[in-house]
Amino acid sequence: MRDDDDDKAGRRRKQKKPSPRDKGAAARPRADGGMRIVVPLQGVVQGRGGLVLGSLIPCALFYFLQLYIKRNRPPQPGSPGGAAASSAAAASPIHRSHSRGLLSPRSALSARGAAVRAGDEDSLYYAGLRRCADDPYHPAANPAGIINLGLAENHLSLDLVGRWMEDTAAAAMLEGMTGAEEERGLTIRGLATYQPYDGILALKMALAGFMRQILQDSVSFDPSEMVITSGATPAMEILSFCLADPGNAFLVPSPYYPGWDRDIKWRTGVELIPVPCRSTDNFNISITGLDIAYKQAKKRGVRVRGVLISNPSNPTGGIMPRETLHDLLEFVAAKNIHLISDEIFAGSTYGSDKFVSVAEVVNELEDFDKGRVHIIYGLSKDLSLAGFRVGVIYSYNENVVAAAAKIARFSSVSTPTQRLLVSMLSDQKFISDYLRINRERLRKMYHLFVDALRQVGIECFKSSGGFYCWADMSRYIRSYSEKGERKLWDRLLEEAKVNVTPGSSCHCIEPGWFRCCFTTLSENDIPVLVERLRRVTDTHKSSS
């Protein structure tokens, strides 16, 4: 019965004639590219061949129609490069994909990649370092090159490290290959196989002992609260990632290390809020200033997650008094935020002020939540091992340690480097001699450098730690402003061929201060430096 009904319905469809209105509609061309042809055909095919053919055939027809139109489209007469494109197509038998041309060098980067690429283009700090890399000073190979006072790297005691490497490192590695150093892991199995990403336990224990020795046994460090990273830079970034979300902020007393703007902000999205310190207060931290900055950020809807300090201070070289550390701990406890203390120069002190770690002070407070205190450390400064890339996150917060240990997968230190450092840090005679001699050399070069600047009329802030002095050159800027400071920086670089770090790069609100690193110099370089600085200072005196 159902088959008879279908036959009758089919005959009625065949006998039905199109109306005049349908004829007119079919005669007029449509802007939809012939979709009236495709849709009825789809219905016919679906009725006879099923859903699969009914979907594939219309799509195939539409594709070939688009391909036909594209290949037979005439070139635009006014389009630039039309003739060149056609001639190139005729000359080359290879078909080139048009989609590749849509990917320009600019669009090849993600938005955040492009932001990072251009992130430090306006920074005089990085601009000076790039200039020095292109034209580095060397007393014999390039005596007219740029003297770099912008890089905090210690060359004064590299000979001590080199001598240990020659006398001890090679022997330790060779003994390890024969099994004599099995307990230290200096075997091929201990060097070539996977190890914990956050650092091997032997190195954590050695670093804990080294940090305690630097602080003259005033405080102990627990290896289980430590995460080892490939340098202090990733240590700072990882810790920032663990403590704050994008859009959150840290309060940072300024002037501060210019690299933090890159190390912290680029990938984490965490903001830094400078809290100005003034020369009239010896650039000491003001708790009142921190409180004002905290309240202002709260009004703007910015969540403050912590206070970030460097001790000894980078760039001033000042050492934070114990009382100030007490006040900081009470402040972060009252605001329920964190305290991050960058103590990477803890063992590079040379002044009369004694260094005090926040780890020592936090033990003196009763009922204080240690989980909000974190320390950044590394071996690039105190052991002159910048190229070894070893940094440390020390945190009293077990959740932070656990999270940071997982992220350390992306910045782990090579196992041979770790094993070698275990041997070095375990050599107590070498470490004791190194720390003593290095401090003596730092003290001597600091005084030579400060006296040299004084010869050309430049006074320095009293420093007690770090590889630099904080020099006041405000008398040599023509206008007391950031613009005037920038012009002086440019003159020092172009005329004197001396690179320094301007205070504006460190967010100093007082124009004319410059950070000058002295540990890349030798004693023979001091007279050369004085002669070059006179090219700027003497011309300023004569023109004023």
Coordinates of C-alpha atoms in Angstrom, one line a residue, residues 164-393:
W164 CA 90.4 25.1 42.2
M165 CA 89.1 23.8 38.9
E166 CA 92.6 22.9 37.6
D167 CA 93.8 21.4 40.9
T168 CA 90.6 19.6 42.1
A169 CA 87.7 19.4 39.7
A170 CA 89.4 17.3 37.0
A171 CA 90.8 14.9 39.6
A172 CA 87.4 14.6 41.3
M173 CA 85.7 13.8 38.0
L174 CA 88.3 11.2 36.9
E175 CA 88.2 9.5 40.3
G176 CA 84.4 9.4 40.0
M177 CA 84.6 7.6 36.7
T178 CA 86.6 4.8 38.4
G179 CA 84.2 4.5 41.3
A180 CA 86.3 6.2 44.0
E181 CA 83.7 8.9 44.4
E182 CA 80.6 6.6 44.3
E183 CA 79.2 8.2 47.5
R184 CA 79.2 11.7 45.9
G185 CA 77.6 10.5 42.7
L186 CA 80.6 11.3 40.5
T187 CA 80.0 8.3 38.3
I188 CA 78.7 8.1 34.8
R189 CA 75.4 6.8 36.1
G190 CA 75.2 9.7 38.6
L191 CA 76.1 12.3 35.8
A192 CA 74.2 11.0 32.8
T193 CA 70.8 9.9 34.2
Y194 CA 67.8 11.9 35.1
Q195 CA 67.9 13.6 38.5
P196 CA 65.3 15.6 40.5
Y197 CA 64.4 18.8 38.6
D198 CA 64.5 20.9 41.7
G199 CA 68.1 19.9 42.5
I200 CA 69.8 16.8 43.9
L201 CA 69.8 16.5 47.7
A202 CA 73.6 16.5 47.9
L203 CA 73.7 20.0 46.4
K204 CA 70.9 21.3 48.6
M205 CA 72.7 20.1 51.7
A206 CA 76.0 21.7 50.4
L207 CA 74.2 25.0 49.6
A208 CA 72.5 25.0 53.1
G209 CA 76.0 24.7 54.6
F210 CA 77.5 27.4 52.4
M211 CA 74.7 29.8 53.2
R212 CA 75.1 29.1 56.9
Q213 CA 78.9 29.7 56.6
I214 CA 78.3 33.1 54.8
L215 CA 76.1 34.1 57.8
Q216 CA 78.8 33.0 60.2
D217 CA 76.6 30.3 61.6
S218 CA 74.0 32.7 62.8
V219 CA 71.2 30.7 61.2
S220 CA 70.6 27.3 59.8
F221 CA 68.9 26.4 56.5
D222 CA 66.8 23.3 55.9
P223 CA 67.5 21.6 52.5
S224 CA 63.9 20.4 52.3
E225 CA 62.8 24.1 52.1
M226 CA 65.0 24.7 49.1
V227 CA 64.4 24.6 45.3
I228 CA 67.4 24.9 43.0
T229 CA 67.0 26.7 39.6
S230 CA 69.2 27.7 36.7
G231 CA 70.1 31.1 38.1
A232 CA 68.5 33.7 40.4
T233 CA 66.5 35.1 37.5
P234 CA 64.3 32.0 37.0
A235 CA 64.2 31.6 40.8
M236 CA 62.6 35.1 41.1
E237 CA 60.2 34.5 38.2
I238 CA 59.1 31.1 39.6
L239 CA 58.6 32.5 43.1
S240 CA 56.6 35.4 41.7
F241 CA 54.5 32.9 39.6
C242 CA 53.7 31.0 42.8
L243 CA 52.8 34.0 44.9
A244 CA 50.9 36.2 42.6
D245 CA 48.4 36.1 39.7
P246 CA 48.4 38.3 36.6
G247 CA 47.4 41.8 37.6
N248 CA 48.6 41.4 41.2
A249 CA 51.5 43.5 42.4
F250 CA 54.5 43.6 44.6
L251 CA 55.6 46.7 46.5
V252 CA 59.3 47.4 45.7
P253 CA 61.3 50.1 47.5
S254 CA 63.1 52.1 44.9
P255 CA 65.7 52.5 43.5
Y256 CA 65.7 48.8 42.7
Y257 CA 67.5 46.4 40.4
P258 CA 66.4 47.2 36.8
G259 CA 66.3 43.6 35.7
W260 CA 63.3 42.9 37.9
D261 CA 61.1 44.7 35.4
R262 CA 62.0 42.0 33.0
D263 CA 62.5 39.0 35.3
I264 CA 59.2 39.4 37.1
K265 CA 56.7 41.2 34.8
W266 CA 57.3 39.7 31.4
R267 CA 55.8 36.2 31.7
T268 CA 54.0 36.2 35.0
G269 CA 51.9 39.4 34.4
V270 CA 52.7 40.6 38.0
E271 CA 53.1 44.3 38.4
L272 CA 55.8 46.1 40.4
I273 CA 54.9 49.3 42.3
P274 CA 57.9 51.4 43.1
V275 CA 57.9 52.9 46.6
P276 CA 60.4 55.8 46.5
C277 CA 63.3 56.1 49.0
R278 CA 65.2 59.4 49.2
S279 CA 68.9 60.3 49.6
T280 CA 68.0 62.5 52.6
D281 CA 67.0 59.2 54.4
N282 CA 70.0 57.4 53.1
F283 CA 67.7 55.5 50.7
N284 CA 66.3 53.6 53.7
I285 CA 62.9 51.9 53.4
S286 CA 59.9 53.8 54.8
I287 CA 57.2 51.7 56.4
T288 CA 54.9 54.7 56.1
G289 CA 55.7 54.9 52.4
L290 CA 54.9 51.2 52.0
D291 CA 51.6 51.7 53.8
I292 CA 50.6 54.6 51.5
A293 CA 51.5 52.7 48.4
Y294 CA 49.5 49.7 49.6
K295 CA 46.4 51.8 50.3
Q296 CA 46.7 53.5 46.9
A297 CA 46.9 50.2 45.1
K298 CA 43.9 48.9 47.0
K299 CA 41.9 52.0 45.8
R300 CA 42.8 51.2 42.2
G301 CA 41.6 47.7 42.6
V302 CA 45.1 46.2 42.5
R303 CA 45.8 43.3 44.9
V304 CA 49.2 43.6 46.6
R305 CA 50.6 40.2 47.2
G306 CA 54.0 41.0 48.8
V307 CA 56.9 43.3 49.4
L308 CA 60.1 42.7 47.4
I309 CA 63.5 43.9 48.7
S310 CA 67.2 43.3 48.0
N311 CA 69.7 43.0 50.8
P312 CA 72.4 44.2 50.4
S313 CA 70.6 46.7 48.3
N314 CA 71.0 46.7 44.5
P315 CA 71.8 49.4 43.4
T316 CA 72.8 51.4 46.5
G317 CA 75.0 48.8 48.2
G318 CA 73.4 49.6 51.5
I319 CA 72.8 46.9 54.1
M320 CA 69.3 46.8 55.7
P321 CA 69.3 47.3 59.5
R322 CA 67.9 44.6 61.7
E323 CA 65.2 47.0 63.0
T324 CA 64.0 47.7 59.4
L325 CA 63.7 43.9 58.8
H326 CA 61.6 43.6 62.0
D327 CA 59.4 46.4 60.8
L328 CA 59.0 44.8 57.4
L329 CA 58.0 41.5 58.9
E330 CA 55.4 43.2 61.1
F331 CA 54.1 45.1 58.1
V332 CA 53.6 42.1 55.8
A333 CA 51.9 40.2 58.7
A334 CA 49.5 43.1 59.3
K335 CA 48.6 43.2 55.6
N336 CA 48.5 39.4 55.2
I337 CA 51.0 39.5 52.4
H338 CA 54.5 38.0 51.6
L339 CA 58.0 39.2 52.0
I340 CA 60.6 38.3 49.3
S341 CA 64.2 39.1 50.2
D342 CA 66.8 38.9 47.4
E343 CA 70.1 38.1 49.3
I344 CA 72.3 37.1 46.4
F345 CA 75.1 39.5 47.5
A346 CA 75.0 38.2 51.1
G347 CA 78.6 37.0 51.0
S348 CA 79.9 39.9 49.0
T349 CA 80.2 42.5 51.8
Y350 CA 83.2 44.7 52.5
G351 CA 81.9 47.6 54.6
S352 CA 81.6 48.2 58.3
D353 CA 77.9 47.3 58.4
K354 CA 77.2 43.7 59.3
F355 CA 74.8 41.8 57.0
V356 CA 71.7 40.4 58.7
S357 CA 69.5 37.9 56.8
V358 CA 65.7 37.9 57.1
A359 CA 66.1 34.3 58.0
E360 CA 67.8 35.3 61.2
V361 CA 65.3 38.0 62.1
V362 CA 62.2 35.8 61.5
N363 CA 63.4 33.4 64.2
E364 CA 63.3 36.2 66.7
L365 CA 59.6 36.9 66.3
E366 CA 57.1 35.0 68.4
D367 CA 53.9 33.6 66.8
F368 CA 55.0 34.8 63.4
D369 CA 53.8 32.9 60.3
K370 CA 57.1 32.0 58.6
G371 CA 55.1 30.8 55.5
R372 CA 55.0 34.3 54.2
V373 CA 58.8 34.7 54.1
H374 CA 60.9 33.7 51.1
I375 CA 64.6 34.2 50.1
I376 CA 66.3 34.3 46.7
Y377 CA 69.9 33.3 46.5
G378 CA 72.5 32.0 44.0
L379 CA 76.2 31.4 43.3
S380 CA 76.7 33.9 40.5
K381 CA 77.9 36.7 42.9
D382 CA 79.3 35.2 46.0
L383 CA 81.3 32.5 44.2
S384 CA 81.8 34.3 40.9
L385 CA 80.0 31.5 39.1
A386 CA 77.6 33.5 36.9
G387 CA 78.0 31.1 34.0
F388 CA 77.1 28.0 36.1
R389 CA 73.6 29.3 36.4
V390 CA 72.7 28.2 39.9
G391 CA 69.9 29.9 41.8
V392 CA 68.0 29.1 45.0
I393 CA 64.4 29.6 46.2

